[in-house]
């Protein structure tokens, strides 16, 4: 009755001397995602990026980079090891592996400590947790700065990225997402994405009994949105939104718009080289903030927010 | 390197036709606590109550009632089953089993769902969770209203009780509790308990490498305090305080005093038939509140608080 919406995330950048990843055949990608216990549902492409919608989230492939997100009880770490071994560790310029705050960590087949022990047999890196264990927290592993034979770093900074995790959604859209009458187009229209992402190409999928995934690409830019309405007792609803758009110059306040749509009782932001903009947020309290600068010079910020008013809890009978 | 401070709690009241529990010999109680993977360290007694300090928390025994608290990876549910079988389920008037918000639920040998499945093979009851899984939450099982053959309820309301759980302690006392120079008397003096509990008899113990437990009794009244300073990376410090004193009439603001001493970044209150008094609290936000009235007419309230200012998180390297 429970589905873990919280994603694990893998980002790998190759060294510059490699053939484009986008030339690899379908079988490579289907095997990769199968390692994580996921499968490919559909693909959209443009000249810079291929976006795969998966049974459990998303895969984006650029010439020299992949981004793989998986939710549920997926084994993303197996996909990471498969990719490193298939490409050869000497061709990995940078790797970043994340686990978001899970509702039920004890139901996962591995924990972050297991995952990084496995990763470190292949590639060195720093791992850390930001956030207390009894509140929202996130795990991150980043490879050490790797250098080419000419002494130049293999990868400079990470791209910009923003991850928004929303917990316990409410309001009109949340109600619609729990209703049996929901449709793919119904959700898409209510999200109003055509307005805030006017030049994007979209791919989406409605899951049974509930759930909605969407990928969008425009050149090398991507957005991805995954909705896990609550199944079973208690409200474990979860929505994630992620993009590499630079929000400091993007003409729409995307984060505020998402929070307005889903009305989560709490939400987290993880920013990679992104400035913070809270304009348009509902009345809130920032419960916690943490930041770190990686060896590669990437500034990572974590913020945990909750709506300002006390949340009235209903007992969940078990 | 990690020790789970959060307690499991068992409270059992017998039917009125039973011999006093306090006549039972030492071997019964040592076997009972051994079922939970704990052992008896010391005992204090008065004409109404026996208080056992345990290797993992506390046991209080009255003529017709027990209260057993255990922390760490203890198996309190086994002690519950042992007690029910030893006394006979027909002599149990009321039973309440709780699990507090754990830092690392995945390290526990059982989860609440396992525990209540086992309990329900012996005795019927309602179980529920208050609080979202991604924030502070508490589990409670209470037996259904049981009736004697004359139609009278076996037990009327529960006694009054207040449980205070404090997370991430700071300040002078917190620093002292992490220092190697700490002593039992040093902690006792700094707590100032002789002032706020002037007529109580105390028993206390300092653990290695860290930790402090204290029981206090005065007639049928009890207080119990358990301190788990953080061991290992990250701040997982935890302090619990519990009492059956009626705080509406007690002359000292005990909860505010405890929060002032330990300066936790967040704290929870679980109140059983206790009114709420927040006078003397530091600037805070009440993040969540939930309440329930049991079949026996016991009003249970749960409040989750955090200090008002944003907590600045330090990354924990793994």
XYZ file of C-alpha atoms in Angstrom:
636
model
C 0.000 0.000 0.000
C 3.023 2.320 0.277
C 5.095 3.742 -2.567
C 8.266 5.717 -1.852
C 8.139 8.814 -4.025
C 11.509 10.184 -2.883
C 14.130 9.863 -5.601
C 17.648 8.637 -5.754
C 19.661 10.654 -8.277
C 22.753 9.862 -10.313
C 24.623 12.376 -12.448
C 27.737 11.364 -14.360
C 29.876 13.502 -16.639
C 32.378 11.906 -18.995
C 35.866 13.065 -19.908
C 36.021 15.140 -23.084
C 37.700 12.515 -25.249
C 34.694 10.213 -25.442
C 32.244 9.532 -28.245
C 28.802 11.027 -27.669
C 26.701 9.009 -25.249
C 23.722 9.678 -27.498
C 25.192 7.351 -30.133
C 24.749 4.393 -27.784
C 21.982 2.064 -28.752
C 18.660 1.579 -26.983
C 19.795 -1.727 -25.460
C 22.497 0.031 -23.439
C 19.988 2.388 -21.844
C 17.354 -0.274 -21.257
C 19.980 -2.439 -19.538
C 21.155 0.534 -17.477
C 17.707 1.362 -16.174
C 16.913 -2.350 -15.657
C 19.856 -2.430 -13.223
C 17.860 0.076 -11.160
C 14.674 -2.039 -11.467
C 13.074 0.397 -13.887
C 12.071 0.284 -17.554
C 11.803 2.760 -20.412
C 8.251 3.872 -21.235
C 8.906 6.502 -23.915
C 11.540 8.852 -25.368
C 11.676 12.395 -26.677
C 14.750 13.826 -28.381
C 16.121 17.129 -29.588
C 19.554 17.984 -31.020
C 21.109 18.325 -27.551
C 19.340 15.833 -25.299
C 17.436 12.547 -25.180
C 14.837 12.287 -22.416
C 13.563 8.874 -21.335
C 10.428 8.577 -19.262
C 10.813 5.566 -16.989
C 8.478 3.326 -15.025
C 10.225 4.821 -11.982
C 11.144 8.412 -12.962
C 13.522 9.683 -15.653
C 16.759 9.393 -17.607
C 18.314 12.314 -19.486
C 21.240 11.753 -21.831
C 23.456 14.505 -23.253
C 26.606 14.005 -25.340
C 28.882 13.839 -22.295
C 26.488 13.453 -19.361
C 23.656 11.401 -17.932
C 21.120 12.174 -15.257
C 19.174 9.209 -13.899
C 16.413 9.629 -11.322
C 14.588 6.676 -9.798
C 11.990 6.426 -7.051
C 10.201 3.571 -5.237
C 12.401 0.733 -4.011
C 14.757 1.090 -6.978
C 18.408 0.063 -6.942
C 19.990 3.064 -8.605
C 23.375 2.205 -7.140
C 23.448 -0.920 -9.341
C 22.911 1.268 -12.406
C 25.767 3.522 -11.253
C 28.140 0.563 -10.979
C 26.994 -0.816 -14.347
C 27.644 2.526 -16.048
C 31.082 3.010 -14.477
C 32.164 -0.496 -15.453
C 30.717 -0.226 -18.969
C 32.428 3.105 -19.734
C 35.582 2.522 -17.712
C 36.277 4.478 -14.556
C 39.089 6.357 -16.348
C 36.451 8.040 -18.515
C 34.375 9.347 -15.617
C 35.157 13.032 -15.074
C 32.651 13.566 -12.245
C 29.922 11.600 -10.537
C 27.295 12.724 -8.071
C 24.933 10.322 -6.278
C 22.094 11.546 -4.070
C 19.363 10.142 -1.897
C 16.479 12.406 -0.961
C 14.632 12.347 2.337
C 12.629 9.109 2.366
C 9.288 8.550 4.065
C 10.137 4.971 4.996
C 13.890 4.357 4.825
C 13.449 0.976 6.509
C 11.530 -0.333 3.479
C 14.400 0.391 1.073
C 16.560 -2.528 -0.048
C 19.745 -0.576 0.684
C 20.712 2.468 2.702
C 23.036 5.262 1.676
C 25.942 3.810 3.697
C 25.655 0.522 1.755
C 25.469 2.415 -1.535
C 28.584 4.501 -1.003
C 30.567 1.512 0.293
C 29.831 -0.097 -3.089
C 30.593 3.085 -5.067
C 33.891 3.591 -3.290
C 35.151 0.224 -4.476
C 35.010 1.809 -7.955
C 35.668 5.535 -7.553
C 36.856 7.790 -4.708
C 34.662 10.567 -3.374
C 33.318 12.521 -0.428
C 29.961 11.632 1.078
C 27.913 13.626 3.507
C 24.497 14.126 4.989
C 22.868 17.532 5.392
C 20.020 17.670 7.899
C 19.233 15.871 11.139
C 18.064 12.271 10.978
C 14.816 13.139 12.777
C 13.942 15.851 10.256
C 14.358 16.325 6.509
C 17.837 15.342 5.413
C 19.638 14.499 2.209
C 22.604 12.343 1.340
C 25.155 13.233 -1.303
C 28.254 11.574 -2.701
C 30.551 13.573 -5.028
C 33.695 12.235 -6.620
C 36.980 13.875 -5.695
C 38.459 16.328 -8.148
C 39.871 14.171 -10.917
C 42.702 15.447 -13.080
C 43.743 14.721 -16.642
C 47.334 13.754 -17.441
C 47.975 17.412 -18.388
C 47.090 18.492 -14.837
C 43.812 20.131 -15.840
C 40.734 19.184 -13.840
C 38.576 16.697 -15.760
C 35.457 18.646 -14.964
C 35.037 22.215 -13.839
C 31.921 23.167 -11.871
C 28.711 21.242 -12.054
C 25.908 22.755 -14.068
C 23.307 24.732 -12.246
C 20.445 22.649 -10.903
C 17.432 23.115 -8.673
C 15.561 20.328 -6.915
C 12.244 21.026 -5.215
C 10.683 18.321 -3.038
C 7.114 18.874 -1.857
C 5.504 16.874 0.964
C 1.798 16.501 1.864
C 0.120 18.313 -0.982
C -3.295 19.929 -0.574
C -5.855 21.940 -2.457
C -7.683 21.590 -5.755
C -4.918 19.960 -7.767
C -4.102 17.528 -4.918
C -7.784 16.544 -4.769
C -7.893 16.023 -8.531
C -4.764 13.843 -8.344
C -6.524 11.544 -5.876
C -9.712 11.313 -7.947
C -10.417 8.337 -10.245
C -11.453 10.720 -13.050
C -7.961 12.134 -13.546
C -6.406 11.945 -17.012
C -2.988 12.716 -18.415
C -4.303 15.739 -20.298
C -6.358 16.816 -17.282
C -3.241 16.923 -15.132
C -1.186 18.601 -17.852
C -3.777 21.346 -18.333
C -4.049 21.984 -14.590
C -0.283 22.247 -14.268
C -0.297 25.095 -16.796
C 3.138 24.060 -18.056
C 2.573 25.322 -21.595
C 2.519 28.830 -20.118
C 5.640 28.687 -17.969
C 7.646 26.444 -20.309
C 6.471 27.784 -23.698
C 9.268 26.376 -25.875
C 9.595 22.967 -24.238
C 8.807 19.602 -25.743
C 6.994 17.378 -23.220
C 6.520 13.697 -22.588
C 4.257 12.431 -19.809
C 2.685 9.339 -18.309
C -0.127 8.564 -15.854
C 0.444 5.543 -13.618
C -2.060 3.094 -12.111
C -3.453 3.332 -9.485
C -1.936 6.819 -9.150
C 1.101 8.860 -10.115
C 2.185 11.148 -12.912
C 5.582 11.736 -14.510
C 6.641 14.414 -16.953
C 9.856 15.219 -18.792
C 10.424 18.435 -20.710
C 13.408 19.487 -22.831
C 14.461 22.619 -24.730
C 17.952 22.334 -26.139
C 20.150 21.169 -23.271
C 17.629 22.440 -20.689
C 15.382 19.989 -18.893
C 12.529 19.990 -16.430
C 11.148 16.884 -14.784
C 8.147 16.520 -12.517
C 7.034 13.435 -10.613
C 3.844 13.215 -8.604
C 3.211 10.500 -6.027
C -0.255 10.987 -4.537
C -0.654 9.197 -1.231
C -1.664 5.546 -1.305
C -2.672 3.758 1.880
C -3.260 5.191 5.351
C -1.853 8.606 6.212
C -0.775 11.343 3.834
C 2.518 10.372 2.249
C 2.006 12.436 -0.898
C 5.152 13.694 -2.577
C 5.926 15.786 -5.648
C 9.376 16.500 -7.024
C 10.348 19.114 -9.568
C 13.830 19.522 -10.966
C 15.445 21.677 -13.617
C 18.835 22.882 -14.821
C 17.387 26.245 -15.897
C 19.123 29.215 -14.294
C 16.238 30.601 -12.248
C 18.015 33.926 -11.715
C 17.346 34.755 -15.389
C 14.321 32.570 -16.202
C 11.269 34.812 -16.716
C 8.840 32.745 -14.571
C 9.034 32.145 -10.779
C 8.964 28.380 -11.206
C 9.417 27.340 -7.571
C 6.744 29.694 -6.243
C 4.427 28.530 -9.030
C 4.926 24.850 -8.119
C 4.297 25.537 -4.426
C 1.169 27.516 -5.320
C -0.110 24.613 -7.426
C 0.579 21.782 -4.980
C 0.271 23.638 -1.644
C 2.629 21.283 0.207
C 2.694 21.485 3.994
C 6.486 21.304 3.818
C 9.043 21.531 1.055
C 12.784 21.317 0.539
C 15.044 23.039 -1.949
C 18.411 21.705 -2.990
C 20.274 24.237 -5.097
C 23.441 23.606 -7.077
C 24.950 26.975 -8.022
C 21.505 28.574 -7.861
C 20.595 31.676 -5.918
C 17.628 31.591 -3.560
C 14.393 33.301 -4.514
C 11.496 33.009 -2.089
C 9.263 35.676 -3.642
C 5.773 34.232 -4.041
C 6.226 31.587 -1.340
C 3.250 31.241 1.022
C 3.782 32.316 4.653
C 6.448 29.924 5.816
C 9.236 29.202 8.242
C 12.657 28.062 7.073
C 13.341 25.306 9.593
C 16.859 24.517 8.505
C 19.562 25.532 6.072
C 22.882 23.952 5.253
C 25.452 24.580 2.552
C 28.643 23.071 1.284
C 31.143 23.817 -1.472
C 32.478 20.721 -3.199
C 36.060 20.242 -4.352
C 34.855 21.069 -7.859
C 33.672 24.443 -6.607
C 29.978 23.620 -6.741
C 27.944 25.471 -4.116
C 25.185 23.224 -2.778
C 22.454 24.668 -0.560
C 19.742 22.800 1.279
C 16.654 24.549 2.723
C 13.802 22.901 4.575
C 10.549 24.907 4.747
C 7.170 24.475 6.339
C 3.979 26.503 6.056
C 3.800 28.905 8.986
C 0.593 27.716 10.628
C 0.648 24.683 12.937
C -0.313 21.577 11.024
C -3.335 19.850 12.542
C -2.568 16.141 12.387
C -5.188 13.435 12.049
C -4.348 10.151 13.733
C -3.666 7.383 11.221
C -5.201 4.104 12.370
C -3.022 1.067 11.865
C 28.768 4.412 16.916
C 25.018 5.125 17.066
C 22.728 4.637 20.061
C 18.971 5.111 19.702
C 17.848 7.225 22.631
C 14.156 7.206 21.689
C 12.138 5.027 24.045
C 9.547 2.365 23.644
C 7.029 2.503 26.478
C 4.742 -0.101 28.005
C 2.116 0.635 30.621
C -0.099 -2.134 31.978
C -2.796 -1.872 34.601
C -4.189 -5.001 36.270
C -7.751 -5.796 37.235
C -8.595 -4.947 40.836
C -8.797 -8.531 42.103
C -5.052 -9.213 41.834
C -2.381 -9.488 44.516
C -0.022 -6.521 44.582
C 2.597 -6.645 41.859
C 5.106 -5.384 44.398
C 4.992 -8.736 46.180
C 6.553 -10.419 43.154
C 10.118 -11.435 43.637
C 13.172 -9.896 42.021
C 13.540 -12.810 39.572
C 10.212 -11.957 37.929
C 11.301 -8.384 37.202
C 14.803 -9.328 36.073
C 13.295 -11.887 33.669
C 10.778 -9.313 32.425
C 13.425 -6.712 31.619
C 15.745 -9.380 30.169
C 12.980 -10.094 27.597
C 13.513 -6.503 26.461
C 17.322 -6.976 26.385
C 17.835 -4.848 29.485
C 19.008 -5.512 33.027
C 18.350 -4.066 36.457
C 21.084 -1.755 37.790
C 19.516 -0.540 41.044
C 16.226 -0.107 42.897
C 14.616 2.509 45.118
C 11.344 1.914 46.955
C 8.726 3.780 48.926
C 5.376 2.593 50.323
C 3.599 3.139 46.973
C 6.128 2.411 44.227
C 9.295 0.481 43.349
C 11.560 2.192 40.781
C 14.135 0.112 38.911
C 16.926 1.833 37.041
C 17.770 -0.286 34.000
C 20.715 -0.631 31.662
C 18.291 0.731 29.047
C 15.932 3.103 30.906
C 13.429 2.386 33.687
C 10.800 0.171 35.270
C 8.231 1.461 37.773
C 6.020 -0.960 39.678
C 2.925 0.013 41.650
C 0.479 -2.379 43.315
C -1.681 -2.699 40.199
C 0.420 -1.151 37.435
C 3.773 -1.270 35.692
C 5.520 1.258 33.496
C 8.477 -0.056 31.507
C 10.590 2.248 29.327
C 13.430 0.944 27.169
C 15.674 2.652 24.637
C 18.414 1.493 22.249
C 17.622 -1.565 20.146
C 15.562 -3.123 22.929
C 12.749 -5.612 22.370
C 10.119 -4.198 24.675
C 7.370 -6.038 22.816
C 8.833 -9.335 24.083
C 8.553 -8.067 27.648
C 4.932 -7.089 26.966
C 4.109 -10.595 25.737
C 5.950 -12.189 28.668
C 4.014 -10.080 31.175
C 0.617 -10.773 29.582
C 1.278 -14.510 29.491
C 2.676 -14.588 33.028
C -0.268 -12.710 34.560
C -2.968 -14.051 32.264
C -4.679 -11.836 29.722
C -7.910 -11.973 31.773
C -6.130 -9.963 34.479
C -5.059 -7.124 32.198
C -7.427 -4.190 32.626
C -5.618 -1.848 30.227
C -2.412 -1.849 28.214
C -0.737 0.941 26.344
C 2.326 0.431 24.120
C 4.182 3.345 22.520
C 7.105 3.945 20.233
C 8.614 7.415 20.139
C 10.075 9.086 17.072
C 13.298 7.223 16.302
C 16.415 8.702 14.730
C 17.181 5.514 12.807
C 14.105 3.291 12.559
C 15.886 1.073 10.052
C 18.385 -0.033 12.724
C 15.657 -1.362 15.044
C 15.098 -5.104 15.181
C 11.336 -4.662 14.799
C 8.996 -1.942 13.630
C 5.736 -0.871 15.218
C 3.653 -2.837 12.696
C 5.497 -6.053 13.684
C 5.036 -5.253 17.367
C 1.288 -4.704 17.220
C 0.753 -7.779 15.039
C 2.346 -9.759 17.886
C 0.397 -7.919 20.604
C -2.898 -8.455 18.818
C -2.455 -12.222 18.964
C -2.805 -11.771 22.750
C -5.068 -8.769 23.330
C -7.312 -6.588 21.142
C -6.653 -2.874 20.771
C -6.530 0.188 18.560
C -3.235 1.323 17.100
C -2.450 4.608 15.446
C 0.273 6.970 14.388
C 0.207 10.697 15.023
C 2.534 12.764 12.840
C 3.816 12.466 9.290
C 6.471 9.857 8.539
C 8.871 12.547 7.257
C 8.611 14.546 10.483
C 8.278 13.742 14.169
C 5.666 11.063 14.737
C 4.663 8.677 17.458
C 3.012 5.280 17.521
C 0.519 4.180 20.125
C -1.439 1.003 20.813
C -4.211 1.046 23.446
C -6.333 -1.907 24.390
C -10.049 -1.694 23.729
C -12.291 -0.929 26.674
C -12.414 -4.168 28.629
C -15.361 -4.929 30.859
C -15.706 -6.989 34.001
C -18.450 -9.613 34.299
C -20.584 -7.050 36.175
C -20.498 -4.757 33.126
C -18.239 -2.174 34.727
C -15.207 -1.058 32.745
C -12.045 -2.758 34.049
C -10.195 0.525 34.042
C -11.458 4.069 34.012
C -9.229 6.784 32.593
C -5.487 6.520 32.457
C -3.530 8.500 34.975
C -2.207 11.831 33.908
C 1.190 11.686 32.229
C 3.530 14.021 30.410
C 6.309 12.957 28.077
C 8.860 15.495 26.854
C 11.306 14.470 24.134
C 14.172 16.846 23.370
C 16.314 16.627 20.219
C 19.723 18.195 19.492
C 20.616 19.691 22.852
C 22.935 22.710 23.121
C 24.449 25.037 25.646
C 26.461 24.652 28.842
C 24.842 21.484 30.131
C 25.004 19.840 26.698
C 28.721 20.683 26.513
C 29.295 19.235 29.990
C 27.456 16.031 29.012
C 29.894 15.546 26.137
C 32.981 16.181 28.271
C 35.084 13.343 29.710
C 35.132 15.066 33.112
C 31.417 14.582 33.748
C 30.349 12.797 36.929
C 27.043 11.543 38.244
C 27.009 14.184 40.969
C 28.163 16.848 38.519
C 25.176 16.148 36.266
C 22.792 15.924 39.221
C 23.917 19.281 40.586
C 23.639 20.976 37.200
C 20.116 19.617 36.702
C 19.044 21.354 39.910
C 16.518 18.613 40.613
C 16.709 18.967 44.384
C 15.098 22.402 43.942
C 12.223 21.487 41.632
C 11.592 18.040 43.142
C 12.276 18.768 46.830
C 10.524 15.730 48.333
C 11.636 13.116 45.823
C 13.933 10.175 46.392
C 16.374 9.765 43.484
C 18.382 7.008 41.902
C 20.785 7.706 39.034
C 23.460 6.172 36.854
C 26.151 7.429 34.463
C 26.831 5.208 31.447
C 30.059 4.636 29.502
C 31.023 6.198 27.131
C 28.087 8.580 27.668
C 24.553 8.710 28.955
C 22.737 9.419 32.196
C 19.544 7.978 33.671
C 17.586 9.120 36.686
C 14.463 7.885 38.455
C 12.675 9.854 41.151
C 9.671 8.848 43.267
C 7.475 10.521 45.875
C 4.567 8.342 46.953
C 2.925 7.168 43.722
C 4.450 10.072 41.757
C 7.413 9.480 39.503
C 9.815 11.421 37.326
C 12.302 9.827 34.976
C 15.000 11.469 32.900
C 17.234 9.833 30.301
C 20.047 11.621 28.518
C 21.645 10.292 25.333
C 24.430 12.644 24.264
C 25.354 12.204 20.624
C 27.889 9.513 19.772
C 29.371 9.312 16.288
C 29.038 11.740 13.393
C 26.206 14.271 13.406
C 24.187 15.477 16.380
C 21.772 12.742 17.411
C 21.531 13.876 21.021
C 18.279 13.095 22.782
C 16.853 13.694 26.237
C 13.553 12.397 27.540
C 11.696 13.505 30.630
C 8.494 11.933 31.857
C 6.257 12.325 34.897
C 2.774 11.520 36.154
C 2.657 14.747 38.220
C -0.322 16.947 37.382
C 1.500 19.974 35.986
C -1.587 22.179 36.271
C -1.110 22.161 40.059
C 2.618 21.424 40.443
C 4.385 24.559 41.734
C 7.326 24.461 39.256
C 7.157 24.899 35.445
C 8.920 21.584 34.819
C 8.738 21.491 31.034
C 10.000 25.042 30.560
C 12.767 24.296 33.078
C 13.891 21.206 31.171
C 13.911 23.082 27.849
C 15.885 25.903 29.451
C 18.462 23.417 30.761
C 18.927 21.374 27.599
C 18.158 24.014 24.910
C 16.978 21.451 22.339
C 16.573 22.641 18.757
C 13.278 20.746 18.642
C 11.065 19.036 21.184
C 7.851 17.076 21.380
C 5.237 16.862 24.090
C 2.883 13.944 24.508
C 0.252 14.696 27.106
C -2.179 12.220 28.636
C -4.962 14.174 30.352
C -2.599 17.106 30.859
C -3.284 20.697 29.916
C -0.746 22.590 27.808
C 1.458 25.214 29.405
C 4.012 26.907 27.166
C 4.934 29.743 29.552
C 8.713 29.954 29.746
C 9.292 28.232 26.405
C 11.958 29.907 24.241
C 10.781 31.567 21.015
C 9.368 28.667 19.068
C 7.029 27.495 16.362
C 4.546 24.674 16.953
C 4.995 22.710 13.731
C 2.267 20.182 14.334
C -0.425 19.180 16.773
C -2.648 16.135 16.920
C -5.051 14.803 19.523
C -7.157 11.755 20.114
C -9.525 10.528 22.806
C -9.258 6.820 23.519
C -12.165 4.495 24.271
C -11.220 4.761 27.929
C -11.727 8.521 27.743
C -8.063 9.418 27.876
C -7.221 12.623 26.006
C -3.850 12.296 24.283
C -2.195 15.349 22.722
C 0.935 15.447 20.625
C 2.821 18.703 19.908
C 5.980 19.073 17.864
C 7.989 22.266 18.469
C 11.107 23.838 17.035
C 13.075 26.907 18.063
C 11.972 29.846 15.922
C 15.264 30.683 14.246
C 16.412 28.713 11.190
C 18.766 25.941 12.247
C 22.138 26.234 10.511
C 23.110 22.685 9.593
C 26.668 21.448 9.355
C 27.264 18.729 6.780
C 28.051 15.377 8.387
C 30.802 13.580 6.494
C 30.237 9.860 6.007
